[in-house]
């Protein structure tokens, strides 16, 4: 059973918390019934904590990003052993010392974690060279058309000696760990860094139950054409080593099936969500990811978060428009700032009474397109500040920081939350905000963010390219009647409660486990019509 089952059992405060409690109980019961003491071998590039050595002592902070937030919650109730890439010197050092097994300590929740530790060159090729510079930009369709991607000798080297090599290391590490246990293993492989791992695991352990979940967008075949056929094929065949291939939304499922038909000629059945490969039927499903609202609210009530929010304590005098996003071209931050500038110009009444606060963890700065994006948005932020500031009023605050408590504090206090991604698998900030907000704040969300599918009826939806529409939405949101604001927040919370992180995990395990390892059974799939 989970290491911390029953550790937190406060009475639910509202329907959202009641739904979360119920879904968590159902997941715990499922794990108890179906895992029978077996571990879940979870793999992702980033681990749950970032371990840093400071003055001879190890400090652990929560890893960045939505994947870590969501899976950290899941791992707190399910019997997970989490395998990640060592990203800091402390993690690499500990991997060497402990032979790959890091015991839980340093005041962090008990969780089994171990690391693979590629060389610097391997890691750079895998992470920056392929995952960030090729796959992320391509899957979010933000690659520069004349230069990205370019498969020169360096990119091929990054693929072969980086991406393929590190995926092999993950598979070898997971396989060796799982081989120590008698029962057929259950592997949960995460995201675009590890597309090759399912097939590599399948070659090692034919009876394993293997799921892969892609946290980011999966576009249709046209977006994948820039990749050389060898790489497209390796990615699709790698994923099809799994029993279950999961995505955030139904459109990603359809796109993946279309890619399998187009690039592999594989028989697919879009009605059943299946692909046939080497006599096996691989299920392809949508599992929209979410959060643990109870834990998030607990943290939002902590002294650390209250302290972190003191900077914005004048909320009655100045309304707050919040933006929380990594500095990533897919997050569309430059256009978001352009829209704010347009809003200040078209709404002089709001000058002096509103501010835009952006918490922007600088992201992937060793990679060119991400550096350029950050430079552009900092320049735009400065231009806005100089254009509009006056004594006693700062129109804009840009903080390049990763501080989870400050982010939660801002989410409790926003009047308007902007999620304006060009393309985003889900975007958990859009779910975290309404969960903890205390000012009946309005949510403006782009139609490119996956979360819009669940939250559209209670939010203001914008086209992320249309800065005029976003400026108008800001004006409307700030002027919304309190009754409308309260109704919208309640409706958002209801939508979030329909699928919390527990439901996400439960749905996948329920799909995977009863039939895991049943390859080769049953009907074939009809070939998908072109
Ligand atoms: O799913 C996308 C994701 O893995 C999220 O966890 C997060 O938003 C981001 O990508 C993490 O990126 P990185 O590990 O490169 O900072």
Coordinates of C-alpha atoms and ligand atoms in Angstrom, one line a residue:
X1 CA 0.0 0.0 0.0
X2 CA 1.0 3.6 -0.2
X3 CA 3.5 4.8 2.3
X4 CA 1.3 7.6 3.5
X5 CA -2.2 6.1 3.3
X6 CA -4.5 7.7 5.9
X7 CA -1.9 10.3 6.9
X8 CA -4.1 13.3 6.1
X9 CA -7.8 13.0 6.8
X10 CA -9.3 16.4 7.6
X11 CA -13.0 16.8 7.0
X12 CA -13.7 18.2 3.5
X13 CA -14.5 21.9 3.5
X14 CA -16.5 22.0 0.3
X15 CA -17.7 19.9 -2.7
X16 CA -14.3 20.1 -4.3
X17 CA -12.5 18.7 -1.3
X18 CA -15.2 16.0 -0.8
X19 CA -14.8 14.9 -4.5
X20 CA -11.0 14.8 -4.0
X21 CA -11.3 12.7 -0.8
X22 CA -13.7 10.3 -2.5
X23 CA -11.4 9.9 -5.5
X24 CA -8.4 9.4 -3.3
X25 CA -10.1 6.7 -1.3
X26 CA -11.1 4.9 -4.5
X27 CA -7.5 5.0 -5.8
X28 CA -6.2 3.7 -2.5
X29 CA -8.7 0.9 -2.5
X30 CA -7.8 0.1 -6.1
X31 CA -4.0 -0.1 -5.3
X32 CA -4.8 -2.3 -2.3
X33 CA -6.9 -4.7 -4.3
X34 CA -4.9 -4.9 -7.5
X35 CA -1.3 -4.3 -6.7
X36 CA -1.0 -6.8 -3.8
X37 CA 2.3 -5.4 -2.6
X38 CA 3.7 -4.7 -6.0
X39 CA 5.6 -1.5 -6.7
X40 CA 4.8 0.9 -9.4
X41 CA 8.0 1.8 -11.3
X42 CA 7.6 5.4 -12.4
X43 CA 10.1 7.2 -14.7
X44 CA 10.4 10.8 -15.7
X45 CA 13.3 13.1 -16.6
X46 CA 12.8 15.4 -13.6
X47 CA 12.5 13.9 -10.1
X48 CA 10.2 14.9 -7.3
X49 CA 12.9 16.9 -5.5
X50 CA 15.9 18.9 -6.6
X51 CA 18.8 18.0 -4.3
X52 CA 21.5 20.6 -3.9
X53 CA 24.5 20.5 -1.7
X54 CA 24.9 23.7 0.4
X55 CA 27.7 24.0 3.0
X56 CA 28.1 20.3 3.2
X57 CA 24.4 19.5 3.7
X58 CA 21.8 18.3 1.2
X59 CA 18.8 20.5 0.6
X60 CA 15.7 19.2 -1.1
X61 CA 13.3 21.5 -2.9
X62 CA 10.3 20.5 -4.9
X63 CA 11.2 19.9 -8.6
X64 CA 9.8 22.4 -11.1
X65 CA 6.8 21.9 -13.4
X66 CA 3.4 20.5 -13.6
X67 CA 4.5 16.9 -14.0
X68 CA 6.3 16.9 -10.7
X69 CA 3.4 18.5 -8.9
X70 CA 0.9 16.0 -10.2
X71 CA 3.0 12.9 -9.9
X72 CA 4.3 13.9 -6.5
X73 CA 0.7 13.8 -5.2
X74 CA 0.1 10.4 -6.8
X75 CA 3.3 9.0 -5.3
X76 CA 2.2 10.1 -1.9
X77 CA -0.5 7.5 -1.8
X78 CA 0.6 4.8 -4.3
X79 CA 3.6 2.5 -3.8
X80 CA 5.8 4.3 -6.2
X81 CA 9.5 4.0 -6.9
X82 CA 10.4 7.0 -8.9
X83 CA 13.4 6.9 -11.3
X84 CA 14.7 10.3 -12.6
X85 CA 17.8 11.7 -14.3
X86 CA 20.3 13.1 -12.0
X87 CA 20.3 16.8 -12.8
X88 CA 22.5 18.3 -10.1
X89 CA 25.9 17.4 -8.8
X90 CA 24.4 16.2 -5.5
X91 CA 22.0 13.8 -7.3
X92 CA 24.8 12.4 -9.4
X93 CA 27.1 12.1 -6.4
X94 CA 24.4 10.3 -4.4
X95 CA 23.7 7.9 -7.3
X96 CA 27.3 6.9 -7.3
X97 CA 27.5 6.5 -3.5
X98 CA 24.3 4.7 -3.0
X99 CA 24.5 2.5 -6.1
X100 CA 21.3 4.0 -7.6
X101 CA 19.0 3.9 -4.5
X102 CA 18.4 7.1 -2.6
X103 CA 16.7 6.5 0.7
X104 CA 14.1 9.0 1.8
X105 CA 15.5 11.5 4.2
X106 CA 16.3 15.3 4.5
X107 CA 12.8 16.0 5.9
X108 CA 11.1 15.2 2.7
X109 CA 8.1 12.8 2.5
X110 CA 9.1 9.1 2.4
X111 CA 9.4 8.2 -1.3
X112 CA 11.7 5.7 -3.0
X113 CA 13.7 7.6 -5.6
X114 CA 16.7 6.6 -7.6
X115 CA 18.6 8.2 -10.5
X116 CA 20.2 7.4 -13.8
X117 CA 23.3 9.4 -14.2
X118 CA 24.3 10.0 -17.8
X119 CA 27.5 11.9 -18.7
X120 CA 27.2 15.6 -19.3
X121 CA 27.4 15.2 -23.1
X122 CA 24.8 12.5 -23.1
X123 CA 22.5 14.5 -20.9
X124 CA 22.9 17.7 -22.9
X125 CA 22.2 15.9 -26.2
X126 CA 19.1 14.2 -24.8
X127 CA 17.6 17.1 -22.8
X128 CA 18.6 20.3 -24.7
X129 CA 19.6 18.8 -28.1
X130 CA 16.4 16.7 -28.6
X131 CA 13.8 17.1 -25.9
X132 CA 13.9 20.9 -25.7
X133 CA 15.2 22.0 -29.0
X134 CA 13.4 19.5 -31.2
X135 CA 10.5 17.7 -29.6
X136 CA 9.1 20.5 -27.3
X137 CA 9.2 23.1 -30.1
X138 CA 7.8 20.7 -32.7
X139 CA 5.0 19.3 -30.5
X140 CA 3.9 22.8 -29.4
X141 CA 4.4 24.0 -33.0
X142 CA 6.5 27.0 -32.0
X143 CA 9.7 26.0 -34.0
X144 CA 11.0 28.7 -36.2
X145 CA 10.1 27.5 -39.7
X146 CA 13.3 28.4 -41.5
X147 CA 15.8 27.1 -38.9
X148 CA 14.2 24.6 -36.5
X149 CA 14.7 21.8 -36.4
X150 CA 17.8 21.3 -38.5
X151 CA 19.2 17.8 -38.5
X152 CA 22.9 18.6 -38.9
X153 CA 25.7 16.5 -37.5
X154 CA 25.2 17.9 -34.1
X155 CA 21.5 17.1 -33.9
X156 CA 22.2 13.6 -35.1
X157 CA 24.8 13.2 -32.5
X158 CA 22.4 14.5 -29.9
X159 CA 19.8 11.9 -31.0
X160 CA 22.1 8.9 -31.2
X161 CA 24.6 9.6 -28.4
X162 CA 22.1 11.6 -26.2
X163 CA 18.4 10.8 -26.5
X164 CA 18.8 7.1 -27.5
X165 CA 21.6 6.5 -25.0
X166 CA 19.7 8.1 -22.0
X167 CA 16.5 6.3 -22.9
X168 CA 18.5 3.0 -22.9
X169 CA 19.9 3.9 -19.5
X170 CA 16.5 4.5 -18.1
X171 CA 15.2 1.2 -19.5
X172 CA 18.3 -0.7 -18.1
X173 CA 17.9 0.9 -14.7
X174 CA 14.2 0.3 -14.5
X175 CA 14.5 -3.2 -15.8
X176 CA 17.2 -4.1 -13.3
X177 CA 15.2 -2.7 -10.4
X178 CA 12.0 -4.5 -11.4
X179 CA 13.8 -7.8 -12.1
X180 CA 14.5 -8.1 -8.3
X181 CA 10.8 -8.6 -7.7
X182 CA 8.9 -11.8 -8.4
X183 CA 5.7 -10.4 -9.8
X184 CA 5.4 -9.0 -13.4
X185 CA 6.4 -5.4 -13.1
X186 CA 4.2 -2.3 -13.7
X187 CA 6.0 0.6 -15.4
X188 CA 4.6 4.1 -15.7
X189 CA 6.8 6.1 -18.1
X190 CA 6.3 9.8 -18.4
X191 CA 6.6 12.3 -21.2
X192 CA 8.5 13.3 -24.3
X193 CA 12.0 12.7 -22.8
X194 CA 11.3 9.0 -22.6
X195 CA 9.5 8.0 -25.8
X196 CA 11.8 5.0 -26.5
X197 CA 11.6 3.5 -23.0
X198 CA 8.4 1.4 -23.4
X199 CA 9.8 -0.6 -26.3
X200 CA 13.1 -1.1 -24.6
X201 CA 11.4 -2.3 -21.5
X202 CA 9.2 -4.6 -23.6
X203 CA 12.3 -6.2 -25.1
X204 CA 13.6 -6.9 -21.6
X205 CA 10.3 -8.0 -19.9
X206 CA 7.7 -9.2 -22.2
X207 CA 5.1 -9.8 -19.5
X208 CA 5.4 -6.3 -17.9
X209 CA 2.4 -3.9 -17.8
X210 CA 3.7 -0.7 -19.4
X211 CA 2.0 2.6 -19.6
X212 CA 3.4 5.8 -21.2
X213 CA 1.8 9.2 -20.6
X214 CA 2.6 12.3 -22.7
X215 CA 2.0 15.5 -20.7
X216 CA 2.3 17.8 -23.6
X217 CA 0.5 18.3 -26.9
X218 CA 0.6 15.6 -29.5
X219 CA 0.0 17.3 -32.9
X220 CA -1.2 15.6 -36.1
X221 CA 1.0 14.1 -38.8
X222 CA 1.8 17.3 -40.6
X223 CA 3.6 18.7 -37.6
X224 CA 5.9 15.6 -37.4
X225 CA 7.0 15.7 -41.0
X226 CA 10.2 17.8 -40.2
X227 CA 11.5 14.8 -38.3
X228 CA 13.6 12.3 -40.3
X229 CA 11.7 9.1 -41.0
X230 CA 14.1 7.1 -38.8
X231 CA 13.4 9.3 -35.8
X232 CA 9.6 9.4 -36.3
X233 CA 9.5 5.7 -36.5
X234 CA 11.7 5.2 -33.4
X235 CA 9.4 7.5 -31.4
X236 CA 6.2 5.8 -32.5
X237 CA 7.6 2.3 -32.2
X238 CA 9.1 3.2 -28.8
X239 CA 5.7 4.3 -27.5
X240 CA 3.9 1.3 -29.0
X241 CA 6.0 -0.9 -26.7
X242 CA 3.5 0.1 -24.1
X243 CA 0.2 -1.6 -23.4
X244 CA -1.4 1.8 -22.8
X245 CA -0.4 5.1 -24.4
X246 CA -2.0 8.1 -22.6
X247 CA -2.5 11.7 -23.6
X248 CA -4.1 14.8 -22.0
X249 CA -7.0 15.1 -24.5
X250 CA -9.1 13.3 -27.1
X251 CA -7.6 15.3 -29.9
X252 CA -4.1 14.0 -29.0
X253 CA -5.4 10.5 -29.1
X254 CA -6.8 11.1 -32.6
X255 CA -3.6 12.7 -33.7
X256 CA -1.5 9.8 -32.4
X257 CA -3.6 7.2 -34.1
X258 CA -3.3 9.2 -37.3
X259 CA 0.5 9.3 -37.0
X260 CA 0.6 5.5 -36.4
X261 CA -1.4 5.0 -39.6
X262 CA 0.5 7.5 -41.6
X263 CA 4.1 6.8 -40.6
X264 CA 4.0 3.2 -39.7
X265 CA 1.1 1.9 -41.8
X266 CA -0.2 0.3 -38.6
X267 CA -3.8 -0.8 -38.4
X268 CA -5.6 1.5 -36.1
X269 CA -9.2 1.6 -34.7
X270 CA -10.1 5.2 -33.8
X271 CA -13.5 4.1 -32.5
X272 CA -11.9 1.8 -29.9
X273 CA -8.7 3.8 -29.5
X274 CA -6.4 1.0 -30.5
X275 CA -3.3 0.3 -32.6
X276 CA -2.2 -3.1 -33.7
X277 CA 1.5 -3.7 -33.7
X278 CA 3.4 -7.0 -33.9
X279 CA 0.3 -8.9 -32.9
X280 CA -0.4 -6.8 -29.9
X281 CA -3.2 -4.3 -29.4
X282 CA -2.1 -1.1 -27.8
X283 CA -4.8 1.0 -26.1
X284 CA -4.6 4.8 -26.7
X285 CA -6.6 6.9 -24.2
X286 CA -7.1 10.5 -22.9
X287 CA -6.5 11.0 -19.2
X288 CA -6.7 14.8 -18.4
X289 CA -4.2 15.4 -15.6
X290 CA -5.0 17.4 -12.5
X291 CA -4.0 18.4 -9.0
X292 CA -4.5 17.4 -5.3
X293 CA -6.7 20.3 -4.2
X294 CA -6.7 19.3 -0.6
X295 CA -2.9 19.4 -0.2
X296 CA -2.7 22.6 -2.3
X297 CA -5.1 24.4 0.0
X298 CA -3.3 23.1 3.1
X299 CA -0.1 24.7 1.8
X300 CA -2.0 27.8 0.8
X301 CA -3.0 28.3 4.5
X302 CA 0.6 27.8 5.7
X303 CA 2.6 30.5 7.4
X304 CA 5.2 30.3 4.6
X305 CA 2.7 31.2 1.9
X306 CA 1.1 34.0 4.0
X307 CA 4.6 35.5 4.4
X308 CA 5.3 35.1 0.7
X309 CA 2.1 37.0 -0.2
X310 CA 2.8 40.0 2.0
X311 CA 4.3 41.8 -1.1
X312 CA 0.8 42.1 -2.6
X313 CA -1.1 43.0 0.6
X314 CA -2.4 46.2 -0.9
X315 CA -4.9 44.2 -3.0
X316 CA -7.8 46.4 -2.1
X317 CA -6.1 49.5 -3.6
X318 CA -4.6 47.9 -6.7
X319 CA -6.1 45.0 -8.7
X320 CA -3.8 42.2 -9.6
X321 CA -3.5 40.4 -12.9
X322 CA -1.4 37.3 -12.4
X323 CA 0.7 35.3 -14.8
X324 CA 2.7 32.2 -13.7
X325 CA 4.6 30.3 -16.4
X326 CA 8.0 29.1 -17.3
X327 CA 9.7 31.4 -19.8
X328 CA 9.0 29.1 -22.7
X329 CA 8.0 30.1 -26.3
X330 CA 4.8 27.9 -26.0
X331 CA 3.6 30.0 -23.0
X332 CA 3.2 33.0 -25.3
X333 CA 4.4 35.5 -22.7
X334 CA 5.5 38.2 -25.2
X335 CA 2.0 38.5 -26.7
X336 CA 0.5 38.4 -23.1
X337 CA 2.6 41.5 -22.3
X338 CA 1.7 43.2 -25.6
X339 CA -2.0 42.6 -24.7
X340 CA -1.5 44.2 -21.2
X341 CA 0.1 47.2 -22.9
X342 CA -2.8 47.5 -25.2
X343 CA -5.2 47.2 -22.2
X344 CA -3.5 50.1 -20.4
X345 CA -3.8 52.2 -23.5
X346 CA -7.4 51.5 -24.1
X347 CA -8.5 51.7 -20.5
X348 CA -7.0 54.9 -18.9
X349 CA -9.4 54.5 -15.9
X350 CA -7.4 51.4 -14.8
X351 CA -4.0 53.2 -14.9
X352 CA -2.8 53.4 -11.3
X353 CA -5.3 50.9 -10.1
X354 CA -4.0 47.6 -11.7
X355 CA -0.7 45.8 -11.9
X356 CA 0.5 42.8 -13.8
X357 CA 2.5 40.4 -11.6
X358 CA 4.3 37.7 -13.5
X359 CA 6.3 34.9 -11.8
X360 CA 8.4 33.5 -14.5
X361 CA 10.9 30.7 -13.7
X362 CA 13.6 31.1 -16.3
X363 CA 13.5 28.0 -18.3
X364 CA 16.0 26.0 -20.4
X365 CA 18.4 28.9 -20.9
X366 CA 21.1 26.7 -22.4
X367 CA 18.8 26.4 -25.4
X368 CA 18.7 29.2 -28.0
X369 CA 15.0 29.7 -28.7
X370 CA 14.2 29.8 -25.0
X371 CA 16.9 32.4 -24.4
X372 CA 15.6 34.6 -27.3
X373 CA 12.1 34.3 -25.9
X374 CA 13.2 35.5 -22.5
X375 CA 15.2 38.4 -23.9
X376 CA 12.1 39.5 -26.0
X377 CA 9.7 39.4 -23.1
X378 CA 12.1 41.2 -20.7
X379 CA 12.5 43.9 -23.3
X380 CA 8.8 44.2 -23.6
X381 CA 8.3 44.3 -19.8
X382 CA 10.8 47.1 -19.5
X383 CA 9.1 49.0 -22.3
X384 CA 5.8 48.7 -20.6
X385 CA 7.3 49.8 -17.3
X386 CA 8.8 52.9 -18.8
X387 CA 5.8 53.8 -20.8
X388 CA 3.3 53.7 -18.0
X389 CA 4.9 53.9 -14.6
X390 CA 4.4 57.0 -12.5
X391 CA 5.2 57.9 -8.8
X392 CA 3.3 55.5 -6.5
X393 CA 2.4 53.1 -9.3
X394 CA 4.4 50.2 -10.7
X395 CA 2.3 48.8 -13.6
X396 CA 4.2 45.6 -14.0
X397 CA 6.4 43.2 -12.0
X398 CA 8.4 40.5 -13.7
X399 CA 10.0 38.0 -11.3
X400 CA 12.3 35.4 -12.9
X401 CA 12.0 33.0 -10.0
X402 CA 10.9 29.5 -9.1
X403 CA 9.3 29.9 -5.7
X404 CA 6.4 27.6 -5.2
X405 CA 5.1 29.4 -2.0
X406 CA 5.2 32.8 -3.8
X407 CA 3.3 31.2 -6.7
X408 CA 0.6 29.9 -4.4
X409 CA 0.4 33.2 -2.6
X410 CA -0.1 35.0 -5.9
X411 CA -2.8 32.5 -6.9
X412 CA -4.7 33.2 -3.6
X413 CA -4.7 36.9 -4.4
X414 CA -5.3 37.4 -8.1
X415 CA -8.2 39.3 -9.5
X416 CA -7.5 38.0 -12.9
X417 CA -5.4 35.0 -13.8
X418 CA -4.0 34.9 -17.4
X419 CA -3.2 31.5 -19.0
X420 CA -2.4 32.5 -22.6
X421 CA -0.4 29.5 -23.9
X422 CA -0.2 29.0 -27.7
X423 CA -0.2 25.3 -27.0
X424 CA -0.2 23.5 -23.7
X425 CA -1.0 19.8 -22.9
X426 CA -3.0 20.8 -19.8
X427 CA -1.6 23.8 -17.8
X428 CA -2.1 23.0 -14.1
X429 CA -1.9 26.7 -13.0
X430 CA -5.3 27.0 -14.5
X431 CA -6.6 24.4 -12.1
X432 CA -4.4 25.5 -9.1
X433 CA -5.6 29.1 -9.3
X434 CA -9.4 28.6 -8.9
X435 CA -8.7 26.0 -6.2
X436 CA -7.0 28.5 -3.8
X437 CA -8.1 31.9 -5.0
X438 CA -9.7 34.1 -2.3
X439 CA -10.9 37.1 -4.3
X440 CA -13.3 35.4 -6.7
X441 CA -10.7 36.1 -9.4
X442 CA -11.5 35.6 -13.0
X443 CA -9.7 33.1 -15.3
X444 CA -8.8 34.1 -18.8
X445 CA -7.6 31.0 -20.7
X446 CA -6.3 30.5 -24.2
X447 CA -8.0 28.0 -26.4
X448 CA -4.6 26.4 -26.9
X449 CA -4.3 25.3 -23.3
X450 CA -5.7 21.8 -22.6
X451 CA -7.3 23.0 -19.4
X452 CA -9.7 25.1 -21.5
X453 CA -11.6 22.0 -22.4
X454 CA -12.7 21.4 -18.8
X455 CA -12.9 25.1 -17.7
X456 CA -14.3 26.8 -20.8
X457 CA -17.9 27.3 -19.5
X458 CA -16.7 29.3 -16.5
X459 CA -13.8 31.2 -18.0
X460 CA -13.1 33.8 -20.6
X461 CA -11.6 32.0 -23.6
X462 CA -9.2 33.8 -25.9
X463 CA -7.3 33.2 -29.1
X464 CA -3.7 33.4 -27.9
X465 CA -2.6 35.3 -31.0
X466 CA -5.2 38.0 -30.6
X467 CA -3.8 40.6 -28.3
X468 CA -6.7 43.0 -28.8
X469 CA -9.2 40.2 -27.7
X470 CA -7.0 39.5 -24.7
X471 CA -7.0 43.2 -23.7
X472 CA -10.8 43.3 -24.0
X473 CA -11.0 40.2 -21.9
X474 CA -8.8 41.8 -19.2
X475 CA -11.1 44.8 -19.1
X476 CA -14.3 42.6 -18.9
X477 CA -12.7 40.4 -16.2
X478 CA -11.7 43.4 -14.0
X479 CA -15.1 44.9 -14.4
X480 CA -17.1 41.7 -13.8
X481 CA -19.9 41.8 -11.3
X482 CA -19.2 40.0 -8.0
X483 CA -22.1 37.7 -8.5
X484 CA -20.7 36.6 -11.9
X485 CA -17.2 36.2 -10.4
X486 CA -18.5 34.0 -7.5
X487 CA -20.6 31.9 -9.9
X488 CA -17.6 31.4 -12.2
X489 CA -15.2 30.4 -9.4
X490 CA -17.8 27.9 -8.1
X491 CA -18.2 26.4 -11.6
X492 CA -14.5 26.2 -12.1
X493 CA -14.1 24.3 -8.8
X494 CA -16.8 21.9 -9.7
X495 CA -15.1 21.2 -13.0
X496 CA -11.7 20.7 -11.2
X497 CA -13.4 18.3 -8.7
X498 CA -14.7 16.1 -11.5
X499 CA -11.2 14.9 -12.2
X500 CA -8.6 15.4 -9.5
X501 CA -5.1 13.8 -9.7
X502 CA -6.5 10.7 -8.0
X503 CA -9.0 10.1 -10.8
X504 CA -6.2 10.6 -13.4
X505 CA -4.1 7.9 -11.7
X506 CA -7.0 5.6 -11.0
X507 CA -8.3 5.7 -14.6
X508 CA -4.9 4.7 -16.0
X509 CA -4.2 1.9 -13.5
X510 CA -7.7 0.5 -14.0
X511 CA -7.1 0.5 -17.8
X512 CA -3.6 -0.9 -17.5
X513 CA -3.7 -3.6 -14.8
X514 CA -6.5 -6.1 -15.5
X515 CA -5.3 -6.5 -19.0
X516 CA -1.6 -5.7 -18.6
X517 CA 0.5 -8.3 -20.3
X518 CA -2.4 -9.7 -22.4
X519 CA -0.6 -9.0 -25.7
X520 CA -1.6 -10.9 -28.7
X521 CA -5.2 -11.6 -27.5
X522 CA -8.4 -10.7 -29.1
X523 CA -9.5 -9.0 -32.3
X524 CA -7.2 -7.2 -34.7
X525 CA -7.9 -3.6 -35.7
X526 CA -9.4 -2.3 -38.9
X527 CA -6.9 -0.3 -41.0
X528 CA -7.6 3.4 -40.6
X529 CA -8.9 5.0 -43.7
X530 CA -6.5 7.6 -45.0
Ligands
LIG1 O1 4.9 18.0 -19.1 C1 5.7 19.0 -19.4 C2 6.7 19.2 -18.4 O2 7.4 18.0 -18.2 C3 6.2 19.8 -17.1 O3 6.5 19.1 -16.0 C4 6.8 21.1 -17.0 O4 5.9 22.0 -17.4 C5 7.9 21.1 -18.0 O5 7.7 20.2 -18.9 C6 9.2 20.8 -17.3 O6 10.2 21.2 -18.1 P1 11.7 21.2 -17.6 O7 11.9 19.9 -16.8 O8 12.5 21.2 -18.9 O9 11.9 22.4 -16.8

